[in-house]
mmCIF file of C-alpha atoms in Angstrom:
data_model
loop_
_atom_site.group_PDB
_atom_site.id
_atom_site.type_symbol
_atom_site.label_atom_id
_atom_site.label_comp_id
_atom_site.label_asym_id
_atom_site.label_seq_id
_atom_site.Cartn_x
_atom_site.Cartn_y
_atom_site.Cartn_z
ATOM 1 C CA MET A 1 27.209 11.421 64.804
ATOM 2 C CA ASN A 2 26.883 11.224 61.042
ATOM 3 C CA HIS A 3 29.377 12.859 58.124
ATOM 4 C CA THR A 4 28.682 16.428 56.991
ATOM 5 C CA ALA A 5 28.542 15.862 61.496
ATOM 6 C CA ALA A 6 31.925 14.235 61.502
ATOM 7 C CA ARG A 7 34.169 16.335 58.796
ATOM 8 C CA ALA A 8 33.569 19.164 60.209
ATOM 9 C CA LEU A 9 34.682 17.849 63.716
ATOM 10 C CA ALA A 10 38.037 17.414 61.968
ATOM 11 C CA LEU A 11 38.428 20.628 59.895
ATOM 12 C CA CYS A 12 38.002 22.341 63.430
ATOM 13 C CA VAL A 13 40.131 19.830 65.191
ATOM 14 C CA LEU A 14 42.305 20.522 62.480
ATOM 15 C CA ALA A 15 42.448 23.935 62.829
ATOM 16 C CA ALA A 16 43.363 24.229 65.668
ATOM 17 C CA MET A 17 45.905 22.065 65.806
ATOM 18 C CA PRO A 18 48.932 24.624 64.731
ATOM 19 C CA LEU A 19 47.731 26.911 68.172
ATOM 20 C CA ILE A 20 47.649 24.279 70.632
ATOM 21 C CA THR A 21 50.968 23.276 68.879
ATOM 22 C CA SER A 22 52.532 27.042 69.042
ATOM 23 C CA ALA A 23 50.862 27.027 72.098
ATOM 24 C CA GLN A 24 52.666 23.553 73.761
ATOM 25 C CA ALA A 25 55.900 25.046 72.642
ATOM 26 C CA TYR A 26 55.495 28.432 73.460
ATOM 27 C CA PRO A 27 57.858 31.060 74.223
ATOM 28 C CA GLU A 28 60.940 29.837 71.959
ATOM 29 C CA LYS A 29 62.581 33.238 72.475
ATOM 30 C CA PRO A 30 62.400 35.824 74.109
ATOM 31 C CA VAL A 31 59.639 38.014 74.706
ATOM 32 C CA THR A 32 59.421 41.572 75.569
ATOM 33 C CA MET A 33 56.893 43.907 77.645
ATOM 34 C CA VAL A 34 56.233 47.107 77.533
ATOM 35 C CA VAL A 35 56.820 48.877 80.397
ATOM 36 C CA PRO A 36 54.390 52.872 78.708
ATOM 37 C CA PHE A 37 56.361 54.257 81.516
ATOM 38 C CA PRO A 38 59.991 55.026 82.545
ATOM 39 C CA PRO A 39 61.767 53.343 84.230
ATOM 40 C CA GLY A 40 61.589 53.737 88.083
ATOM 41 C CA GLY A 41 58.140 54.461 89.283
ATOM 42 C CA SER A 42 55.917 51.780 90.433
ATOM 43 C CA THR A 43 54.608 50.150 87.065
ATOM 44 C CA ASP A 44 57.709 49.781 85.894
ATOM 45 C CA VAL A 45 58.845 47.785 89.462
ATOM 46 C CA ILE A 46 55.776 45.371 89.098
ATOM 47 C CA GLY A 47 56.917 45.159 85.189
ATOM 48 C CA ARG A 48 60.061 44.264 86.416
ATOM 49 C CA LEU A 49 59.016 42.362 88.858
ATOM 50 C CA PHE A 50 57.276 40.827 86.904
ATOM 51 C CA ALA A 51 60.005 39.662 83.513
ATOM 52 C CA VAL A 52 62.139 37.771 86.437
ATOM 53 C CA LYS A 53 59.212 35.614 88.326
ATOM 54 C CA LEU A 54 57.430 34.863 84.463
ATOM 55 C CA GLY A 55 60.577 34.435 82.758
ATOM 56 C CA ALA A 56 61.263 31.686 85.344
ATOM 57 C CA ARG A 57 57.961 30.088 84.032
ATOM 58 C CA LEU A 58 58.225 30.073 81.282
ATOM 59 C CA GLY A 59 62.355 29.324 80.114
ATOM 60 C CA GLN A 60 62.582 32.823 78.184
ATOM 61 C CA THR A 61 63.911 35.933 78.927
ATOM 62 C CA ILE A 62 61.363 38.870 79.416
ATOM 63 C CA VAL A 63 62.985 41.585 78.692
ATOM 64 C CA ILE A 64 61.136 45.412 79.485
ATOM 65 C CA GLU A 65 60.846 47.730 76.389
ATOM 66 C CA ASN A 66 60.056 51.119 78.841
ATOM 67 C CA LYS A 67 57.990 53.866 75.717
ATOM 68 C CA PRO A 68 57.117 56.285 77.410
ATOM 69 C CA GLY A 69 55.392 59.335 76.999
ATOM 70 C CA ALA A 70 51.544 60.749 75.564
ATOM 71 C CA ASN A 71 50.302 59.159 78.817
ATOM 72 C CA THR A 72 51.252 56.451 77.573
ATOM 73 C CA GLY A 73 49.073 56.732 73.837
ATOM 74 C CA ILE A 74 53.358 56.008 72.634
ATOM 75 C CA GLY A 75 53.411 52.224 74.871
ATOM 76 C CA ALA A 76 49.899 51.580 73.951
ATOM 77 C CA ALA A 77 49.782 51.631 70.886
ATOM 78 C CA ALA A 78 53.348 50.819 69.239
ATOM 79 C CA VAL A 79 51.661 47.134 71.558
ATOM 80 C CA ALA A 80 48.253 47.628 69.695
ATOM 81 C CA ARG A 81 50.402 47.612 66.447
ATOM 82 C CA ALA A 82 53.328 44.582 67.535
ATOM 83 C CA ALA A 83 52.339 41.420 65.904
ATOM 84 C CA PRO A 84 50.053 38.694 67.383
ATOM 85 C CA ASP A 85 52.297 36.076 67.530
ATOM 86 C CA GLY A 86 52.888 36.180 71.965
ATOM 87 C CA TYR A 87 56.097 37.974 72.038
ATOM 88 C CA THR A 88 54.748 41.097 73.594
ATOM 89 C CA LEU A 89 52.769 42.432 76.060
ATOM 90 C CA MET A 90 52.307 45.328 77.427
ATOM 91 C CA ILE A 91 51.761 46.166 81.788
ATOM 92 C CA THR A 92 50.464 49.583 82.237
ATOM 93 C CA GLY A 93 47.642 51.419 84.562
ATOM 94 C CA ALA A 94 43.986 51.932 84.727
ATOM 95 C CA PRO A 95 43.750 54.854 83.034
ATOM 96 C CA THR A 96 46.329 53.735 80.095
ATOM 97 C CA PHE A 97 42.265 52.967 79.021
ATOM 98 C CA THR A 98 39.701 53.455 80.961
ATOM 99 C CA SER A 99 40.456 57.951 81.333
ATOM 100 C CA ASN A 100 43.146 58.308 77.849
ATOM 101 C CA PRO A 101 40.368 57.206 75.892
ATOM 102 C CA LEU A 102 37.619 59.996 76.834
ATOM 103 C CA LEU A 103 39.862 62.712 77.063
ATOM 104 C CA TYR A 104 42.365 62.176 73.734
ATOM 105 C CA PRO A 105 40.343 62.074 70.600
ATOM 106 C CA ASN A 106 43.069 61.220 68.450
ATOM 107 C CA LEU A 107 45.099 57.622 69.795
ATOM 108 C CA ASN A 108 46.975 54.820 68.208
ATOM 109 C CA TYR A 109 44.543 51.578 70.026
ATOM 110 C CA ASP A 110 40.866 51.125 71.143
ATOM 111 C CA PRO A 111 41.460 50.366 74.464
ATOM 112 C CA ILE A 112 38.780 47.228 73.391
ATOM 113 C CA LYS A 113 39.430 46.410 70.123
ATOM 114 C CA SER A 114 43.089 47.075 70.898
ATOM 115 C CA TYR A 115 44.562 43.639 72.770
ATOM 116 C CA GLU A 116 44.271 39.753 73.907
ATOM 117 C CA TYR A 117 43.149 41.343 77.866
ATOM 118 C CA VAL A 118 45.651 38.643 80.279
ATOM 119 C CA ALA A 119 44.908 39.774 83.421
ATOM 120 C CA VAL A 120 44.573 42.188 86.091
ATOM 121 C CA ALA A 121 47.846 42.452 88.147
ATOM 122 C CA GLY A 122 47.607 44.127 91.511
ATOM 123 C CA SER A 123 45.538 46.697 92.295
ATOM 124 C CA THR A 124 45.834 49.789 95.940
ATOM 125 C CA PRO A 125 42.633 52.092 96.378
ATOM 126 C CA PHE A 126 43.588 55.735 96.691
ATOM 127 C CA VAL A 127 42.941 57.498 99.804
ATOM 128 C CA ILE A 128 41.608 61.003 101.031
ATOM 129 C CA LEU A 129 44.453 62.720 102.369
ATOM 130 C CA THR A 130 43.995 66.080 105.039
ATOM 131 C CA ASN A 131 46.623 68.407 106.500
ATOM 132 C CA PRO A 132 45.719 68.087 110.257
ATOM 133 C CA GLN A 133 45.192 71.858 110.603
ATOM 134 C CA THR A 134 42.362 71.835 108.731
ATOM 135 C CA GLY A 135 39.708 69.978 110.939
ATOM 136 C CA ILE A 136 38.426 67.746 108.750
ATOM 137 C CA GLY A 137 38.498 63.512 110.440
ATOM 138 C CA THR A 138 36.019 62.054 108.826
ATOM 139 C CA MET A 139 33.720 62.549 105.272
ATOM 140 C CA ALA A 140 30.989 64.587 106.870
ATOM 141 C CA ASP A 141 32.902 66.614 107.586
ATOM 142 C CA ILE A 142 34.158 67.128 104.002
ATOM 143 C CA THR A 143 30.756 67.969 103.446
ATOM 144 C CA LYS A 144 29.909 69.715 106.181
ATOM 145 C CA GLN A 145 33.115 72.631 106.158
ATOM 146 C CA SER A 146 33.068 73.075 102.213
ATOM 147 C CA ALA A 147 28.506 73.825 102.692
ATOM 148 C CA THR A 148 30.537 77.217 104.093
ATOM 149 C CA GLN A 149 33.443 77.437 101.862
ATOM 150 C CA PRO A 150 34.741 75.011 98.902
ATOM 151 C CA LEU A 151 37.880 73.175 99.205
ATOM 152 C CA SER A 152 40.442 72.753 96.365
ATOM 153 C CA PHE A 153 41.514 69.238 96.370
ATOM 154 C CA GLY A 154 44.733 68.169 94.695
ATOM 155 C CA SER A 155 45.018 64.884 92.695
ATOM 156 C CA PHE A 156 48.095 64.107 90.223
ATOM 157 C CA GLY A 157 47.018 65.192 87.748
ATOM 158 C CA ASN A 158 44.096 66.488 85.129
ATOM 159 C CA GLY A 159 41.824 63.067 84.310
ATOM 160 C CA SER A 160 43.849 61.818 86.635
ATOM 161 C CA THR A 161 41.981 58.462 88.526
ATOM 162 C CA PRO A 162 42.225 60.408 91.292
ATOM 163 C CA HIS A 163 41.053 63.574 89.724
ATOM 164 C CA MET A 164 37.989 61.064 88.220
ATOM 165 C CA ALA A 165 37.815 60.383 92.583
ATOM 166 C CA GLY A 166 37.134 63.713 94.004
ATOM 167 C CA GLU A 167 35.189 65.015 90.700
ATOM 168 C CA SER A 168 32.554 61.344 91.431
ATOM 169 C CA LEU A 169 32.492 62.460 95.330
ATOM 170 C CA ALA A 170 31.613 65.697 95.034
ATOM 171 C CA GLN A 171 28.154 65.428 92.532
ATOM 172 C CA ARG A 172 27.110 61.887 94.854
ATOM 173 C CA THR A 173 27.404 63.574 98.115
ATOM 174 C CA GLY A 174 27.047 67.076 97.850
ATOM 175 C CA ALA A 175 30.599 68.016 99.248
ATOM 176 C CA LYS A 176 31.638 71.812 97.085
ATOM 177 C CA LEU A 177 34.917 70.417 95.773
ATOM 178 C CA LEU A 178 37.339 72.192 93.341
ATOM 179 C CA HIS A 179 40.235 70.381 90.974
ATOM 180 C CA VAL A 180 43.411 71.801 91.635
ATOM 181 C CA PRO A 181 45.058 69.517 89.651
ATOM 182 C CA TYR A 182 49.448 68.859 89.765
ATOM 183 C CA ARG A 183 52.316 67.403 87.903
ATOM 184 C CA GLY A 184 52.297 64.990 90.329
ATOM 185 C CA SER A 185 51.971 63.142 93.170
ATOM 186 C CA ALA A 186 54.673 65.238 95.100
ATOM 187 C CA PRO A 187 54.047 68.330 94.418
ATOM 188 C CA ALA A 188 50.759 68.029 95.262
ATOM 189 C CA MET A 189 51.886 66.339 99.172
ATOM 190 C CA THR A 190 54.215 69.183 99.191
ATOM 191 C CA ASP A 191 51.559 72.287 99.325
ATOM 192 C CA LEU A 192 49.199 69.226 101.709
ATOM 193 C CA ILE A 193 51.713 69.528 104.553
ATOM 194 C CA GLY A 194 52.493 73.036 103.322
ATOM 195 C CA ASN A 195 48.482 73.536 104.334
ATOM 196 C CA GLN A 196 47.963 75.605 101.130
ATOM 197 C CA ILE A 197 45.236 73.159 99.889
ATOM 198 C CA PRO A 198 43.008 71.559 102.726
ATOM 199 C CA LEU A 199 42.862 68.289 100.364
ATOM 200 C CA SER A 200 44.693 65.347 98.541
ATOM 201 C CA ILE A 201 43.110 62.169 96.185
ATOM 202 C CA ASP A 202 46.816 60.020 96.678
ATOM 203 C CA THR A 203 47.948 56.621 96.550
ATOM 204 C CA LEU A 204 48.146 54.405 99.549
ATOM 205 C CA VAL A 205 51.773 53.457 98.344
ATOM 206 C CA ALA A 206 52.439 57.146 98.273
ATOM 207 C CA GLY A 207 50.673 59.264 101.924
ATOM 208 C CA LEU A 208 51.535 56.061 103.970
ATOM 209 C CA PRO A 209 54.743 57.554 104.329
ATOM 210 C CA GLN A 210 53.072 60.874 105.502
ATOM 211 C CA ILE A 211 50.438 59.425 107.090
ATOM 212 C CA LYS A 212 52.642 57.114 109.178
ATOM 213 C CA ALA A 213 54.734 60.793 110.522
ATOM 214 C CA GLY A 214 51.577 62.509 111.400
ATOM 215 C CA LYS A 215 51.705 65.330 108.481
ATOM 216 C CA VAL A 216 48.731 64.263 107.052
ATOM 217 C CA ARG A 217 45.294 62.340 108.242
ATOM 218 C CA ALA A 218 43.921 60.007 105.937
ATOM 219 C CA VAL A 219 40.576 60.329 106.362
ATOM 220 C CA ALA A 220 38.675 58.143 103.829
ATOM 221 C CA LEU A 221 40.437 54.889 101.497
ATOM 222 C CA THR A 222 38.242 54.963 98.485
ATOM 223 C CA GLY A 223 38.674 51.534 97.184
ATOM 224 C CA HIS A 224 35.469 48.811 98.054
ATOM 225 C CA ALA A 225 37.547 46.840 100.940
ATOM 226 C CA ARG A 226 40.001 48.501 104.528
ATOM 227 C CA SER A 227 44.000 47.936 103.301
ATOM 228 C CA ALA A 228 46.070 46.039 106.511
ATOM 229 C CA LEU A 229 48.152 49.042 105.882
ATOM 230 C CA VAL A 230 46.170 51.849 107.298
ATOM 231 C CA PRO A 231 43.510 49.312 109.167
ATOM 232 C CA ASP A 232 41.624 51.663 111.240
ATOM 233 C CA VAL A 233 40.809 53.928 108.380
ATOM 234 C CA PRO A 234 37.017 53.921 106.368
ATOM 235 C CA THR A 235 36.462 53.653 102.531
ATOM 236 C CA VAL A 236 33.960 55.993 101.458
ATOM 237 C CA ALA A 237 32.120 53.307 101.179
ATOM 238 C CA GLU A 238 31.525 52.553 104.728
ATOM 239 C CA SER A 239 31.656 56.870 104.970
ATOM 240 C CA GLY A 240 27.449 56.929 103.389
ATOM 241 C CA VAL A 241 28.367 57.275 99.390
ATOM 242 C CA ALA A 242 27.396 52.914 98.472
ATOM 243 C CA GLY A 243 29.538 51.939 96.376
ATOM 244 C CA TYR A 244 32.227 54.122 95.162
ATOM 245 C CA ASP A 245 34.998 52.160 94.544
ATOM 246 C CA PHE A 246 38.799 53.975 93.166
ATOM 247 C CA GLU A 247 41.459 51.883 93.017
ATOM 248 C CA THR A 248 44.315 51.776 90.955
ATOM 249 C CA TRP A 249 46.041 48.600 88.978
ATOM 250 C CA PHE A 250 47.717 47.803 86.655
ATOM 251 C CA GLY A 251 47.253 45.315 84.024
ATOM 252 C CA VAL A 252 49.117 42.990 81.026
ATOM 253 C CA VAL A 253 47.656 42.766 77.427
ATOM 254 C CA MET A 254 48.987 41.487 74.272
ATOM 255 C CA PRO A 255 47.725 42.204 71.175
ATOM 256 C CA LYS A 256 44.321 41.720 69.395
ATOM 257 C CA GLY A 257 44.312 38.382 67.371
ATOM 258 C CA THR A 258 47.050 36.996 69.752
ATOM 259 C CA PRO A 259 46.037 33.226 69.839
ATOM 260 C CA ALA A 260 43.578 32.475 72.775
ATOM 261 C CA PRO A 261 46.125 29.123 74.211
ATOM 262 C CA ILE A 262 48.858 31.725 74.582
ATOM 263 C CA VAL A 263 46.628 34.794 76.140
ATOM 264 C CA ALA A 264 45.302 31.422 78.594
ATOM 265 C CA ARG A 265 48.652 30.436 79.062
ATOM 266 C CA MET A 266 49.957 33.681 79.710
ATOM 267 C CA SER A 267 47.561 34.934 82.263
ATOM 268 C CA LYS A 268 47.199 31.156 84.616
ATOM 269 C CA GLU A 269 51.536 31.905 84.603
ATOM 270 C CA ILE A 270 50.459 35.632 86.412
ATOM 271 C CA GLU A 271 47.846 34.293 88.843
ATOM 272 C CA ALA A 272 50.505 31.040 89.373
ATOM 273 C CA VAL A 273 52.804 33.889 89.470
ATOM 274 C CA MET A 274 51.134 35.899 91.851
ATOM 275 C CA ALA A 275 50.446 33.408 94.537
ATOM 276 C CA GLU A 276 53.969 32.679 95.134
ATOM 277 C CA PRO A 277 54.466 34.164 99.090
ATOM 278 C CA ASP A 278 57.278 36.520 97.976
ATOM 279 C CA THR A 279 55.756 38.313 94.704
ATOM 280 C CA ARG A 280 52.510 38.939 96.982
ATOM 281 C CA ALA A 281 55.376 40.446 99.828
ATOM 282 C CA LYS A 282 57.310 42.416 96.957
ATOM 283 C CA LEU A 283 53.906 43.733 96.189
ATOM 284 C CA GLN A 284 52.949 44.882 99.945
ATOM 285 C CA GLU A 285 56.016 46.364 100.144
ATOM 286 C CA LEU A 286 55.180 48.591 97.710
ATOM 287 C CA GLY A 287 51.244 49.027 99.372
ATOM 288 C CA PHE A 288 49.980 46.850 96.862
ATOM 289 C CA ASP A 289 47.782 44.163 96.501
ATOM 290 C CA ALA A 290 47.859 41.235 94.907
ATOM 291 C CA THR A 291 44.527 41.001 92.955
ATOM 292 C CA TYR A 292 44.203 39.112 90.312
ATOM 293 C CA GLN A 293 41.028 38.999 88.024
ATOM 294 C CA ASP A 294 41.024 36.910 84.737
ATOM 295 C CA PRO A 295 40.673 37.893 80.861
ATOM 296 C CA ALA A 296 36.726 37.871 81.556
ATOM 297 C CA ALA A 297 36.530 39.810 85.099
ATOM 298 C CA PHE A 298 39.513 42.075 83.401
ATOM 299 C CA ARG A 299 37.342 43.510 79.941
ATOM 300 C CA ARG A 300 34.210 43.761 82.112
ATOM 301 C CA LYS A 301 36.474 45.928 84.197
ATOM 302 C CA VAL A 302 37.520 48.123 81.896
ATOM 303 C CA GLU A 303 34.052 47.965 80.236
ATOM 304 C CA THR A 304 32.947 49.022 83.458
ATOM 305 C CA GLU A 305 34.780 52.092 84.667
ATOM 306 C CA LEU A 306 34.324 53.261 81.237
ATOM 307 C CA GLU A 307 31.167 54.867 81.255
ATOM 308 C CA ARG A 308 31.345 55.546 84.886
ATOM 309 C CA ASN A 309 33.656 57.255 84.314
ATOM 310 C CA ALA A 310 32.941 58.189 80.833
ATOM 311 C CA ALA A 311 29.123 60.023 82.000
ATOM 312 C CA ILE A 312 32.067 61.823 85.944
ATOM 313 C CA ILE A 313 34.015 63.492 82.246
ATOM 314 C CA LYS A 314 30.037 64.672 80.608
ATOM 315 C CA ALA A 315 28.717 65.599 84.053
ATOM 316 C CA ALA A 316 32.210 67.788 85.446
ATOM 317 C CA GLY A 317 33.446 69.000 82.240
ATOM 318 C CA ILE A 318 36.609 67.583 82.430
ATOM 319 C CA LYS A 319 38.321 68.370 79.468
ATOM 320 C CA PRO A 320 42.115 67.821 78.955
ATOM 321 C CA ASP A 321 45.307 69.903 79.380
#
């Protein structure tokens, strides 16, 4: 190695030393985990579970800070503005990254440029539900029945992932489906049970009690694989729509510019937490799979779903409320 190359290498090592030292000492004070939802929801419950587990592994308290509002936009913007020192992170759902930026032009964050991706920390499929009185039992039944009269499907909001999933289903199968947005899962479920609407797309978490009670019927799961919670229910892909895959997932991010060693450590700690049997059991109890993905896979997931959702929104003419 010549003198110039050796000097350049030495400078690189010296430049990296503060980051390495800070990562080794990290964390030296409590870490704030922003949850851009009110207390009590599934994201909040999972966030608090991870806060306890990560705090124990890191040797510092993880403080939950609920910042709801603007379809998670308030919390997401606050994290985007936070100091990139490793002491702020956020756990939130897919729409924060993959649909809000396509529907709301004045967001104060960018899903690609504002964050360091840490980990995907759990996922669950949606389920297509019907009232037992409709006589619908398969995806083929939906296409067949809708040929003579369009079928309404409920979701828990305009521009939500279930809305995207229904529009994609119509675009890819030719089924005639009419979206009915509700303000949340509960009112949509009430109308489905009352046979006011023939179909809805909801989380498996919300649908499972009603499926078990026989009040609604599960037609198909929207994810890439069957669920151990309803092993007899096929996926939409198995039912003939190749490559169809819509899930809800939770991702952890930190502000852009957070030192890479700190991001890497946080990602590894989340992976370790998710491998613990009691964490996996708690996630399953809540209806979620302990699906970990590393920062690179997380980023690819966001980029892929942004592209997919943009095409669905354009074809369906979806507008925000």
